[in-house]
Coordinates of C-alpha atoms in Angstrom, one line a residue:
Chain A
M17 CA -167.2 -172.2 157.5
M18 CA -167.2 -175.8 158.6
K19 CA -165.5 -178.7 157.0
L20 CA -168.0 -181.4 156.2
A21 CA -167.1 -185.1 156.9
D22 CA -164.7 -186.2 154.3
T23 CA -166.4 -189.2 152.8
T24 CA -165.3 -188.5 149.3
G25 CA -163.3 -191.3 147.7
R26 CA -164.6 -193.9 150.1
S27 CA -167.2 -196.4 148.9
K28 CA -170.5 -197.1 150.5
A29 CA -170.5 -200.0 152.8
V30 CA -174.0 -199.9 154.2
E31 CA -177.1 -198.0 153.1
C32 CA -180.7 -197.7 154.0
R33 CA -183.3 -196.1 151.8
S34 CA -186.6 -194.9 153.2
V35 CA -186.8 -197.8 155.7
W36 CA -190.1 -198.0 157.6
K37 CA -190.9 -200.6 160.3
F38 CA -194.3 -201.2 161.7
F39 CA -195.3 -203.7 164.4
G40 CA -198.9 -204.8 164.2
E41 CA -201.5 -206.4 162.0
N42 CA -202.2 -203.9 159.2
G43 CA -198.6 -203.2 158.3
L44 CA -199.1 -202.7 154.6
A45 CA -202.0 -200.2 154.8
A46 CA -200.2 -198.3 157.5
V47 CA -197.1 -198.1 155.3
E48 CA -199.2 -196.5 152.5
A49 CA -200.7 -193.9 154.9
A50 CA -197.3 -193.1 156.5
K51 CA -195.6 -192.7 153.1
K52 CA -198.4 -190.3 151.9
G53 CA -197.8 -188.4 155.1
T54 CA -201.5 -188.3 155.9
H55 CA -201.1 -189.9 159.4
D56 CA -198.7 -189.2 162.2
K57 CA -197.4 -191.8 164.7
D58 CA -200.4 -191.6 167.1
Q59 CA -202.9 -191.6 164.3
I60 CA -201.4 -194.6 162.8
L61 CA -201.7 -196.4 166.2
K62 CA -205.3 -195.4 166.4
D63 CA -206.4 -196.2 162.9
F64 CA -204.3 -199.2 162.1
G65 CA -203.3 -200.5 165.5
C66 CA -199.7 -200.4 164.4
V67 CA -196.7 -199.1 166.3
V68 CA -194.2 -197.1 164.2
A69 CA -190.8 -198.3 165.2
V70 CA -188.8 -196.7 162.4
A71 CA -190.0 -193.9 160.1
D72 CA -188.4 -193.2 156.8
A73 CA -184.8 -193.8 157.7
S74 CA -182.3 -193.0 155.0
F75 CA -178.5 -192.8 155.3
E76 CA -175.2 -194.1 154.0
V77 CA -172.2 -195.4 155.9
S78 CA -168.8 -195.3 154.1
E79 CA -166.2 -197.9 154.4
G80 CA -164.1 -197.5 157.5
E81 CA -166.5 -195.0 159.1
T82 CA -167.9 -195.3 162.6
F83 CA -171.5 -194.2 162.3
C84 CA -173.3 -193.6 165.7
I85 CA -177.1 -193.8 166.0
M86 CA -178.1 -192.0 169.1
G87 CA -181.5 -191.8 170.7
L88 CA -183.5 -192.4 173.9
S89 CA -185.3 -195.7 174.7
G90 CA -188.1 -196.2 172.2
S91 CA -186.5 -194.1 169.5
G92 CA -186.2 -197.1 167.2
K93 CA -182.4 -197.4 167.2
S94 CA -182.2 -201.0 168.3
T95 CA -184.9 -201.9 165.7
L96 CA -183.1 -200.1 163.0
I97 CA -179.7 -201.7 163.6
R98 CA -181.3 -205.1 163.3
H99 CA -182.3 -204.4 159.8
F100 CA -178.7 -204.5 158.6
N101 CA -178.3 -208.2 159.2
R102 CA -181.9 -208.9 158.6
L103 CA -182.8 -210.0 162.1
I104 CA -185.7 -207.7 161.4
E105 CA -187.2 -207.1 158.0
P106 CA -188.4 -203.6 157.0
S107 CA -192.1 -203.0 156.4
A108 CA -191.0 -200.8 153.5
G109 CA -187.8 -199.5 152.0
E110 CA -184.4 -201.1 151.2
V111 CA -181.4 -202.0 153.2
I112 CA -178.3 -202.3 151.1
V113 CA -175.2 -204.0 152.4
R114 CA -172.1 -204.5 150.3
G115 CA -174.1 -203.4 147.2
E116 CA -176.9 -206.0 147.7
D117 CA -180.4 -205.7 149.1
V118 CA -180.4 -207.9 152.2
C119 CA -184.1 -208.7 151.9
K120 CA -183.6 -210.2 148.5
L121 CA -180.8 -212.5 149.6
P122 CA -181.5 -216.3 149.7
S123 CA -181.0 -218.0 153.1
A124 CA -177.6 -219.4 152.4
D125 CA -176.2 -216.1 151.1
L126 CA -177.7 -214.3 154.1
R127 CA -176.0 -216.7 156.5
A128 CA -172.7 -216.3 154.6
L129 CA -173.1 -212.5 154.9
R130 CA -173.8 -212.8 158.6
S131 CA -171.0 -215.1 159.4
K132 CA -168.2 -213.7 157.2
H133 CA -169.0 -210.0 156.6
M134 CA -170.8 -208.8 159.7
G135 CA -170.1 -209.0 163.4
M136 CA -172.6 -208.1 166.1
V137 CA -172.0 -207.1 169.7
F138 CA -175.0 -207.1 172.0
Q139 CA -175.8 -205.0 175.0
H140 CA -176.0 -208.0 177.3
V141 CA -173.0 -209.7 175.7
A142 CA -174.8 -213.0 175.3
L143 CA -171.8 -215.3 176.0
L144 CA -172.7 -218.9 176.1
P145 CA -172.2 -219.8 179.8
Y146 CA -171.4 -223.5 179.1
R147 CA -168.5 -222.7 176.8
T148 CA -165.1 -221.3 177.6
V149 CA -164.0 -217.9 176.4
L150 CA -162.1 -219.4 173.5
Q151 CA -165.0 -221.6 172.5
N152 CA -167.3 -218.6 172.6
V153 CA -165.1 -216.6 170.3
S154 CA -165.0 -219.4 167.9
L155 CA -168.7 -219.6 167.4
P156 CA -168.8 -217.5 164.2
L157 CA -165.9 -219.6 162.8
E158 CA -167.6 -222.9 163.3
I159 CA -169.8 -222.4 160.2
Q160 CA -166.8 -221.9 158.0
Q161 CA -164.6 -224.6 156.6
L162 CA -161.6 -224.2 158.9
S163 CA -159.5 -226.8 160.7
K164 CA -159.5 -226.9 164.5
S165 CA -156.0 -225.5 164.7
Q166 CA -156.8 -222.6 162.3
R167 CA -159.9 -221.8 164.4
T168 CA -157.9 -221.8 167.6
D169 CA -155.2 -219.6 166.2
T170 CA -157.7 -217.1 164.8
C171 CA -159.5 -217.0 168.1
Q172 CA -156.3 -216.6 170.1
S173 CA -155.3 -213.6 167.9
A174 CA -158.8 -212.1 168.3
L175 CA -158.5 -212.4 172.1
E176 CA -155.1 -210.9 171.9
K177 CA -156.5 -207.8 170.2
V178 CA -158.8 -207.2 173.1
G179 CA -156.1 -208.1 175.7
L180 CA -157.6 -211.3 177.0
K181 CA -155.2 -213.9 175.6
N182 CA -154.6 -215.4 179.1
W183 CA -158.3 -216.0 179.8
A184 CA -159.0 -218.2 176.9
D185 CA -159.8 -221.3 179.0
R186 CA -161.9 -219.6 181.6
Y187 CA -165.7 -219.5 181.7
P188 CA -167.7 -216.3 181.3
S189 CA -168.9 -216.4 184.9
E190 CA -165.3 -215.9 186.0
L191 CA -164.9 -212.7 184.1
S192 CA -166.1 -209.2 185.0
G193 CA -168.7 -207.3 183.0
G194 CA -166.1 -205.3 181.0
M195 CA -164.0 -208.4 180.3
Q196 CA -167.1 -210.3 179.1
Q197 CA -167.9 -207.5 176.7
R198 CA -164.3 -207.6 175.4
V199 CA -164.9 -211.2 174.6
G200 CA -168.1 -210.2 172.8
I201 CA -166.0 -207.8 170.7
A202 CA -163.4 -210.5 170.1
R203 CA -166.1 -212.8 168.9
A204 CA -167.5 -210.2 166.5
L205 CA -164.0 -209.7 165.2
A206 CA -163.1 -213.4 164.9
A207 CA -164.2 -214.0 161.4
N208 CA -162.7 -210.6 160.3
P209 CA -165.9 -209.1 159.1
E210 CA -165.8 -205.7 157.4
I211 CA -168.9 -204.4 159.2
L212 CA -169.6 -204.3 162.9
L213 CA -173.0 -203.8 164.4
M214 CA -172.7 -202.6 168.0
D215 CA -176.0 -202.6 169.9
E216 CA -175.3 -200.4 173.0
P217 CA -172.4 -202.6 173.8
F218 CA -171.2 -200.6 176.8
S219 CA -174.5 -199.4 178.3
A220 CA -174.6 -202.1 180.9
L221 CA -171.1 -201.4 182.2
D222 CA -170.1 -198.9 184.9
P223 CA -168.8 -195.5 183.7
L224 CA -165.1 -195.9 184.1
I225 CA -165.0 -199.2 182.3
R226 CA -167.3 -197.7 179.7
K227 CA -164.9 -194.9 178.9
Q228 CA -161.9 -197.2 178.7
L229 CA -163.7 -199.6 176.3
Q230 CA -164.9 -196.7 174.2
I231 CA -161.3 -195.6 173.7
E232 CA -160.1 -199.2 173.0
F233 CA -162.9 -199.8 170.6
K234 CA -162.2 -196.6 168.7
Q235 CA -158.5 -197.5 168.4
L236 CA -159.2 -201.0 167.3
S237 CA -161.8 -200.1 164.8
T238 CA -159.6 -197.4 163.2
Q239 CA -156.6 -199.7 163.2
L240 CA -158.5 -202.5 161.5
N241 CA -160.4 -200.2 159.2
K242 CA -163.8 -201.6 160.2
T243 CA -167.1 -200.0 159.2
S244 CA -169.1 -199.7 162.4
I245 CA -172.7 -198.9 163.2
F246 CA -172.8 -198.0 166.8
I247 CA -176.0 -197.6 168.9
T248 CA -176.0 -195.6 172.1
H249 CA -178.2 -193.4 174.2
D250 CA -175.2 -191.5 175.5
L251 CA -174.3 -188.5 173.4
E252 CA -170.9 -188.2 174.9
E253 CA -170.1 -191.7 173.9
A254 CA -171.3 -190.9 170.4
I255 CA -169.1 -187.9 170.2
R256 CA -166.1 -189.8 171.5
I257 CA -166.5 -192.6 169.1
G258 CA -168.4 -191.5 166.0
D259 CA -167.2 -190.0 162.8
R260 CA -170.8 -189.1 162.1
I261 CA -173.8 -189.2 164.4
A262 CA -177.5 -189.7 163.6
I263 CA -180.0 -188.5 166.2
M264 CA -183.3 -190.5 166.3
K265 CA -186.5 -189.4 167.9
E266 CA -189.6 -191.6 168.0
G267 CA -188.5 -193.6 165.0
R268 CA -187.4 -190.6 162.9
I269 CA -183.9 -189.5 162.1
V270 CA -183.7 -185.9 163.2
Q271 CA -180.2 -184.9 162.2
I272 CA -177.1 -186.5 160.7
G273 CA -173.7 -184.9 161.0
T274 CA -170.2 -184.9 162.4
P275 CA -170.0 -184.4 166.2
E276 CA -168.9 -180.9 165.5
E277 CA -172.0 -180.2 163.3
I278 CA -174.4 -181.7 165.8
V279 CA -173.0 -179.7 168.7
L280 CA -172.5 -176.4 166.9
R281 CA -175.5 -176.6 164.6
P282 CA -178.3 -178.6 166.3
A283 CA -181.2 -179.0 163.8
D284 CA -184.0 -178.4 166.3
E285 CA -184.9 -177.9 169.9
Y286 CA -184.7 -181.6 170.6
V287 CA -181.1 -181.9 169.5
A288 CA -180.2 -178.6 171.1
D289 CA -181.4 -179.9 174.4
F290 CA -179.2 -182.9 174.1
V291 CA -176.0 -181.0 173.2
E292 CA -176.5 -178.3 175.8
G293 CA -174.2 -179.9 178.4
I294 CA -171.5 -181.1 176.0
S295 CA -168.1 -179.6 176.4
R296 CA -167.0 -177.8 173.2
L297 CA -163.3 -177.7 174.0
H298 CA -162.3 -180.6 171.8
L299 CA -165.0 -180.3 169.2
V300 CA -164.7 -176.8 168.0
K301 CA -161.9 -176.3 165.6
A302 CA -160.1 -173.2 164.6
H303 CA -161.6 -173.1 161.1
S304 CA -165.1 -172.8 162.6
I305 CA -164.5 -169.8 164.8
M306 CA -161.8 -167.8 163.1
S307 CA -162.4 -164.4 161.6
K308 CA -161.2 -163.6 158.1
R309 CA -157.7 -162.2 158.2
D310 CA -158.7 -159.0 156.4
A311 CA -161.6 -158.3 158.7
V312 CA -159.3 -158.1 161.7
G313 CA -157.0 -155.2 161.7
G314 CA -153.3 -155.3 162.5
D315 CA -150.3 -157.2 161.5
A316 CA -150.4 -161.0 161.4
T317 CA -146.6 -161.3 162.0
G318 CA -145.4 -161.8 165.5
L319 CA -148.6 -163.5 166.5
P320 CA -148.6 -167.0 168.0
T321 CA -149.8 -169.5 165.3
A322 CA -152.1 -172.4 165.3
D323 CA -153.3 -174.8 162.6
V324 CA -156.8 -174.8 161.0
D325 CA -157.7 -178.0 162.7
D326 CA -156.5 -177.2 166.2
D327 CA -159.3 -177.4 168.8
L328 CA -160.6 -174.8 171.1
Q329 CA -158.6 -176.1 174.1
T330 CA -155.3 -175.8 172.2
L331 CA -156.2 -172.2 171.2
I332 CA -157.1 -171.2 174.7
D333 CA -153.9 -172.7 176.1
L334 CA -151.9 -170.9 173.4
A335 CA -153.6 -167.6 174.2
L336 CA -152.9 -168.0 177.9
K337 CA -149.3 -169.1 177.4
F338 CA -148.4 -166.0 175.3
G339 CA -150.9 -163.6 176.8
A340 CA -152.0 -162.9 173.3
E341 CA -155.0 -161.1 172.1
R342 CA -155.0 -162.7 168.7
I343 CA -153.8 -165.9 167.2
A344 CA -152.9 -166.4 163.6
I345 CA -154.5 -169.5 162.0
K346 CA -152.5 -171.2 159.3
D347 CA -153.5 -173.8 156.7
E348 CA -150.3 -175.4 155.5
D349 CA -148.0 -172.4 155.3
S350 CA -150.3 -169.5 154.6
V351 CA -152.3 -167.5 157.2
V352 CA -156.0 -167.9 156.5
G353 CA -157.5 -166.3 159.5
V354 CA -157.2 -164.8 162.9
V355 CA -158.8 -165.9 166.2
T356 CA -159.4 -163.0 168.6
R357 CA -160.1 -163.2 172.3
E358 CA -163.7 -162.4 171.5
N359 CA -163.9 -165.4 169.1
L360 CA -162.6 -167.6 171.9
L361 CA -165.2 -166.4 174.5
K362 CA -168.0 -166.7 172.0
A363 CA -166.9 -170.2 171.1
V364 CA -166.9 -171.4 174.7
R365 CA -170.3 -169.8 175.2
G366 CA -171.7 -171.5 172.1
I367 CA -172.5 -168.3 170.3
D368 CA -172.0 -168.5 166.5
V369 CA -169.1 -166.7 165.0
D370 CA -169.7 -165.7 161.4
Chain B
M25 CA -227.5 -243.3 178.5
L26 CA -227.0 -247.0 179.2
E27 CA -227.0 -247.7 175.5
V28 CA -224.2 -245.2 174.9
T29 CA -222.1 -246.8 177.6
D30 CA -222.8 -250.3 176.3
A31 CA -222.0 -249.2 172.8
F32 CA -218.7 -247.7 174.0
D33 CA -217.8 -250.8 175.9
L34 CA -218.6 -252.9 172.8
V35 CA -216.3 -250.7 170.7
V36 CA -213.5 -251.0 173.1
N37 CA -213.8 -254.7 173.5
D38 CA -214.2 -255.3 169.8
G39 CA -211.3 -253.1 169.0
L40 CA -209.1 -255.0 171.5
M41 CA -210.1 -258.3 170.0
W42 CA -209.5 -257.1 166.5
I43 CA -206.0 -255.9 167.5
N44 CA -205.4 -259.2 169.2
D45 CA -206.4 -261.2 166.1
N46 CA -204.8 -259.1 163.4
A47 CA -201.7 -257.7 165.0
T48 CA -200.5 -260.8 166.8
T49 CA -197.1 -260.8 165.1
L50 CA -196.6 -257.1 165.9
F51 CA -197.3 -257.6 169.5
D52 CA -195.4 -260.9 169.7
S53 CA -192.3 -259.3 168.3
L54 CA -192.8 -256.3 170.7
R55 CA -193.0 -258.7 173.6
A56 CA -189.9 -260.6 172.4
V57 CA -187.9 -257.4 172.1
L58 CA -188.9 -256.2 175.6
D59 CA -188.3 -259.6 177.1
G60 CA -185.0 -259.8 175.4
L61 CA -183.9 -256.4 176.7
F62 CA -185.1 -257.3 180.2
N63 CA -183.2 -260.6 180.1
V64 CA -180.0 -259.0 179.0
I65 CA -179.9 -256.3 181.7
D66 CA -181.2 -258.6 184.4
G67 CA -178.6 -261.2 183.5
L68 CA -175.9 -258.6 183.7
L69 CA -177.0 -257.5 187.2
A70 CA -177.6 -261.1 188.3
A71 CA -174.1 -262.0 187.3
T72 CA -172.7 -259.2 189.5
P73 CA -172.1 -260.4 193.0
Y74 CA -174.1 -258.4 195.5
W75 CA -171.1 -257.1 197.4
A76 CA -169.5 -255.7 194.2
F77 CA -172.7 -253.8 193.4
I78 CA -172.9 -252.4 197.0
L79 CA -169.3 -251.5 196.9
L80 CA -169.8 -249.6 193.6
V81 CA -172.7 -247.7 195.0
L82 CA -170.7 -246.9 198.1
V83 CA -167.7 -245.6 196.1
V84 CA -169.7 -243.6 193.5
G85 CA -172.1 -242.3 196.1
W86 CA -169.2 -241.2 198.3
V87 CA -167.5 -239.3 195.5
A88 CA -170.6 -238.0 193.7
V89 CA -173.3 -237.4 196.2
G90 CA -172.1 -237.4 199.8
R91 CA -170.7 -239.5 202.6
I92 CA -173.8 -240.0 204.6
F93 CA -175.8 -240.9 201.5
A94 CA -173.1 -243.4 200.4
V95 CA -173.1 -245.2 203.8
A96 CA -176.9 -245.2 204.1
A97 CA -177.3 -246.4 200.6
A98 CA -174.8 -249.2 201.0
A99 CA -176.5 -250.2 204.3
G100 CA -179.9 -250.1 202.8
L101 CA -178.9 -252.3 199.9
W102 CA -177.1 -254.7 202.2
L103 CA -180.4 -254.9 204.1
C104 CA -182.1 -255.9 200.9
Q105 CA -179.7 -258.7 200.5
A106 CA -180.1 -259.7 204.1
M107 CA -183.9 -259.9 203.7
G108 CA -183.3 -262.3 200.8
L109 CA -184.7 -259.9 198.3
W110 CA -181.6 -259.2 196.3
S111 CA -182.6 -260.7 193.0
E112 CA -186.0 -259.1 193.2
T113 CA -184.3 -255.7 193.8
M114 CA -182.2 -256.2 190.8
S115 CA -185.2 -257.2 188.7
T116 CA -187.0 -254.0 189.7
L117 CA -183.9 -252.0 188.9
T118 CA -183.8 -253.7 185.5
L119 CA -187.4 -252.9 184.8
V120 CA -187.0 -249.2 185.8
L121 CA -183.8 -248.6 183.9
S122 CA -184.9 -250.3 180.7
S123 CA -188.4 -248.8 180.6
T124 CA -187.1 -245.3 181.3
F125 CA -184.4 -245.7 178.7
I126 CA -187.0 -246.5 176.0
A127 CA -189.2 -243.7 177.3
L128 CA -186.4 -241.2 177.0
L129 CA -185.6 -242.3 173.5
I130 CA -189.2 -241.2 172.6
A131 CA -189.6 -238.3 175.1
I132 CA -186.4 -236.3 174.5
P133 CA -186.6 -236.0 170.7
G134 CA -190.4 -235.6 171.0
G135 CA -189.9 -232.9 173.6
I136 CA -187.4 -231.1 171.4
I137 CA -189.8 -231.1 168.5
V138 CA -192.7 -229.9 170.7
G139 CA -190.5 -227.2 172.2
L140 CA -189.6 -225.8 168.8
A141 CA -193.0 -225.9 167.2
A142 CA -195.6 -224.1 169.1
G143 CA -198.3 -225.7 167.0
F144 CA -197.4 -229.2 168.2
S145 CA -197.4 -228.3 171.8
K146 CA -201.2 -227.9 172.1
A147 CA -201.8 -231.3 170.6
S148 CA -199.1 -232.9 172.7
D149 CA -200.3 -231.3 175.9
V150 CA -203.7 -233.0 175.4
V151 CA -202.1 -236.4 174.9
L152 CA -199.7 -236.0 177.8
D153 CA -202.4 -234.8 180.1
F154 CA -204.4 -237.9 179.2
I155 CA -201.5 -240.2 179.9
Q156 CA -200.7 -238.6 183.2
T157 CA -204.2 -238.4 184.6
M158 CA -205.3 -241.9 183.7
P159 CA -204.9 -244.2 186.7
A160 CA -201.7 -245.9 186.0
Y161 CA -202.7 -249.5 186.5
I162 CA -205.3 -249.2 183.7
Y163 CA -202.4 -249.4 181.3
L164 CA -201.8 -252.9 182.5
L165 CA -205.0 -254.5 181.3
P166 CA -204.6 -253.9 177.6
G167 CA -201.0 -254.9 178.2
I168 CA -202.1 -258.3 179.6
A169 CA -204.4 -258.8 176.6
L170 CA -201.7 -258.0 174.1
L171 CA -198.5 -259.0 175.7
G172 CA -199.4 -261.4 178.3
Y173 CA -198.2 -261.8 181.9
G174 CA -194.6 -260.9 182.6
P175 CA -192.0 -258.2 182.4
A176 CA -193.0 -257.1 178.8
T177 CA -196.3 -255.8 180.0
A178 CA -194.7 -254.0 183.0
M179 CA -192.1 -252.4 180.7
C180 CA -194.7 -251.3 178.2
A181 CA -196.9 -249.6 180.8
T182 CA -193.9 -248.1 182.6
T183 CA -192.6 -246.7 179.4
I184 CA -195.9 -245.0 178.7
V185 CA -196.1 -243.5 182.2
A186 CA -192.4 -242.3 182.1
I187 CA -192.8 -240.4 178.8
P188 CA -194.7 -237.3 179.9
P189 CA -192.4 -235.9 182.6
A190 CA -189.3 -236.0 180.4
M191 CA -191.1 -234.8 177.3
R192 CA -192.7 -231.9 179.1
L193 CA -189.5 -230.8 180.8
T194 CA -187.5 -231.1 177.6
A195 CA -190.0 -229.0 175.7
H196 CA -190.0 -226.5 178.5
G197 CA -186.2 -226.3 178.5
I198 CA -186.1 -225.7 174.7
R199 CA -188.7 -223.0 174.9
M200 CA -186.9 -221.2 177.7
T201 CA -183.8 -220.3 175.7
P202 CA -183.3 -216.6 176.4
T203 CA -184.1 -214.5 173.4
Q204 CA -180.7 -212.9 173.3
F205 CA -179.2 -216.3 172.5
R206 CA -181.6 -217.0 169.8
E207 CA -180.7 -213.7 168.3
L208 CA -177.0 -214.5 168.7
G209 CA -177.4 -217.7 166.8
A210 CA -179.1 -215.9 163.9
A211 CA -176.7 -213.0 163.9
V212 CA -173.6 -215.2 163.7
G213 CA -175.1 -217.0 160.6
L214 CA -175.9 -220.4 162.1
T215 CA -178.5 -222.6 160.3
P216 CA -181.6 -223.4 162.4
L217 CA -180.2 -226.9 163.0
Q218 CA -176.9 -225.5 164.3
V219 CA -178.8 -223.1 166.6
L220 CA -180.7 -226.1 168.0
F221 CA -177.6 -228.2 168.7
K222 CA -175.2 -225.5 169.7
I223 CA -177.4 -223.2 171.6
R224 CA -180.9 -224.4 172.5
I225 CA -180.2 -227.9 173.6
P226 CA -177.3 -227.0 175.8
F227 CA -179.5 -224.4 177.5
A228 CA -182.2 -227.0 177.9
F229 CA -179.9 -229.4 179.6
P230 CA -180.7 -228.8 183.2
S231 CA -184.4 -229.0 182.4
I232 CA -183.9 -232.2 180.4
L233 CA -182.0 -233.8 183.2
A234 CA -184.7 -232.8 185.7
G235 CA -187.1 -234.6 183.3
V236 CA -184.9 -237.7 183.4
N237 CA -185.1 -237.7 187.2
Q238 CA -188.9 -237.3 187.2
S239 CA -189.3 -240.0 184.6
L240 CA -187.2 -242.4 186.6
M241 CA -189.2 -241.8 189.7
L242 CA -192.6 -242.1 188.0
G243 CA -191.4 -245.1 186.2
F244 CA -190.4 -246.7 189.5
G245 CA -193.8 -246.1 190.9
M246 CA -195.4 -247.8 187.9
V247 CA -193.0 -250.8 188.1
V248 CA -194.1 -251.5 191.7
I249 CA -197.7 -251.4 190.7
A250 CA -197.0 -253.7 187.8
G251 CA -196.3 -256.4 190.3
I252 CA -199.9 -257.3 189.5
V253 CA -199.0 -258.6 186.1
G254 CA -196.3 -260.9 187.2
S255 CA -193.5 -258.6 186.3
G256 CA -191.1 -260.1 188.8
G257 CA -189.2 -257.9 191.2
L258 CA -190.3 -256.2 194.4
G259 CA -193.6 -255.2 193.0
Q260 CA -194.6 -258.8 192.5
T261 CA -193.3 -259.6 196.0
V262 CA -195.5 -257.0 197.5
Y263 CA -198.5 -258.1 195.5
D264 CA -198.0 -261.8 196.4
A265 CA -197.5 -260.9 200.1
V266 CA -200.6 -258.8 200.2
R267 CA -202.6 -261.4 198.4
T268 CA -201.5 -264.1 200.9
L269 CA -201.7 -261.7 203.9
Q270 CA -198.0 -262.1 204.8
I271 CA -197.5 -258.7 206.5
D272 CA -193.8 -259.3 207.4
K273 CA -192.9 -260.1 203.8
S274 CA -194.8 -257.1 202.5
I275 CA -193.0 -254.8 204.9
N276 CA -189.7 -256.2 203.9
A277 CA -190.4 -255.6 200.2
G278 CA -191.7 -252.2 201.1
I279 CA -188.4 -251.3 202.8
A280 CA -186.5 -252.6 199.8
I281 CA -188.6 -250.4 197.5
V282 CA -188.0 -247.3 199.6
V283 CA -184.2 -248.0 199.6
L284 CA -184.0 -248.5 195.9
S285 CA -186.2 -245.5 195.2
I286 CA -184.0 -243.1 197.3
V287 CA -180.8 -244.4 195.8
L288 CA -182.2 -243.9 192.2
D289 CA -183.5 -240.5 193.1
R290 CA -180.3 -239.1 194.6
F291 CA -178.1 -240.5 191.8
S292 CA -180.2 -239.1 189.1
Q293 CA -180.5 -235.7 190.8
R294 CA -176.8 -235.6 191.1
L295 CA -176.6 -236.4 187.4
G296 CA -178.8 -233.3 186.9
T297 CA -176.5 -231.0 188.7
L298 CA -173.4 -232.5 187.1
G299 CA -174.9 -231.8 183.7
S300 CA -175.4 -228.2 184.4
G301 CA -172.1 -228.0 186.2
G302 CA -170.4 -226.5 183.1
A303 CA -173.0 -223.8 182.9
R304 CA -171.7 -221.8 185.8
G305 CA -173.5 -218.5 185.5

């Protein structure tokens, strides 16, 4: 019994349909063969001399959702994210942003899309070294018809959101790596785009700064209701930030689901290997591990109670605090299930409770 | 074989005569423009008293380059004055600056175009190689035929020689924009022209300024050689002295040439580092 990601009622912001990307000469012929399924990745390389970077990627991202694409180097994630603002064009398939196919957009509309509706943050930040922090943040605004003071005000407020208001007149070389990336985020936010493309933004930073920025980004993105597509090779980062995660392997999407789904129900060996070391304490919720009320004997009154959405850590703490063998799980005001000590142990161990 | 060489020579000579006959007005106006430019700048420098110039070099050199340089430069220039070669030094300076200026007007935009379009670069490489490997004084002969003796010929030849370094280094600088910044330009929604002016040219700046320095130096060398064609300035002094076997005069002119060359070099190098001073990092 697992709650699926609640995407009902939210509109689609970004979508890709059967996107394929080949690098090489015989792109079209290779596309045909790949679609028919007659060739696999190595065979395509041999017969057509093409490298398959992305194979049949299809997914939707809802408005306000943070969608993480996770994979190792060479899995195609960086190639895939560049399709959304058409830095790379697909060999086959469609990429739909805000209801329109980006590949069919004329140049001027594409530029408008890129400057007003999409912001991108790069792994190596890419701040122009000869411009001050403020001037860097104003780059996306320079295309739009704004007065200088409007631009300055907008940039100042963007810098304030990332906590760097006092550094506006410094040069990038005077900032630390983490601060530079905050400027990168401010720059992506400056034109107030609805969609953010984050290409492994924190991978080049050291672990403590990374964690801090992940939390800050999550807060900011939720507060501003941004739709984000976030690339990472760190599963923990994906779990910390993502509403849903897509796991990529060698160009293919292997599984898409909530962090909970990925960790508790890995689709195959590959994903299972990844999630092995992940701590389940915050991911597993009461509703996933509780036994039906009737199946467990005894009276439900007098038991300590917890909510359906409480996580494993909360339940364990509760059990320890009251020395209880069982905990009643409530949804609103009615008891819907019971979590026994055995349920808790199985949950920690990663054994399915059904 | 001899016939081929003869035929080639005939073609070159005929061609030159044809140009001379038919394009007289073109070359006359070119000569007038170059002479005019020369006279303006030379007049300006001649009107400046020598001590004012030396003082300016001392002050700017002190602030911009370094104390030892400033003192040495001032001393060297004073020596030029003491040797009675001040006006020749100024003439040489005029020739170098004006020719290099014209060369840069062609080389920098040309270099930008070549840097952007890979297709052009092969063709331009051939032309630039040709210009750079031809012995420089060969440019002077057609110059004499078309523009006569005097500063105009010197300026024309110097301009041709000064184009390749700046053009090559400009193209190189444009090509060397790191990929992530080109991606940035596109991702932010800039038009290709905006990417050029906001991102690629600023990144190319250090390379462009290095090109300016190189062009100045090569131009200077050419200006001295152009003494053969009566260009005025130290080049002519050296040539005259060598022709009349006056060793002392030739050494004096040589010293003045060295002084001016070092001053020009240091100042233009300093300009180069100033230009990339904002790009800290």
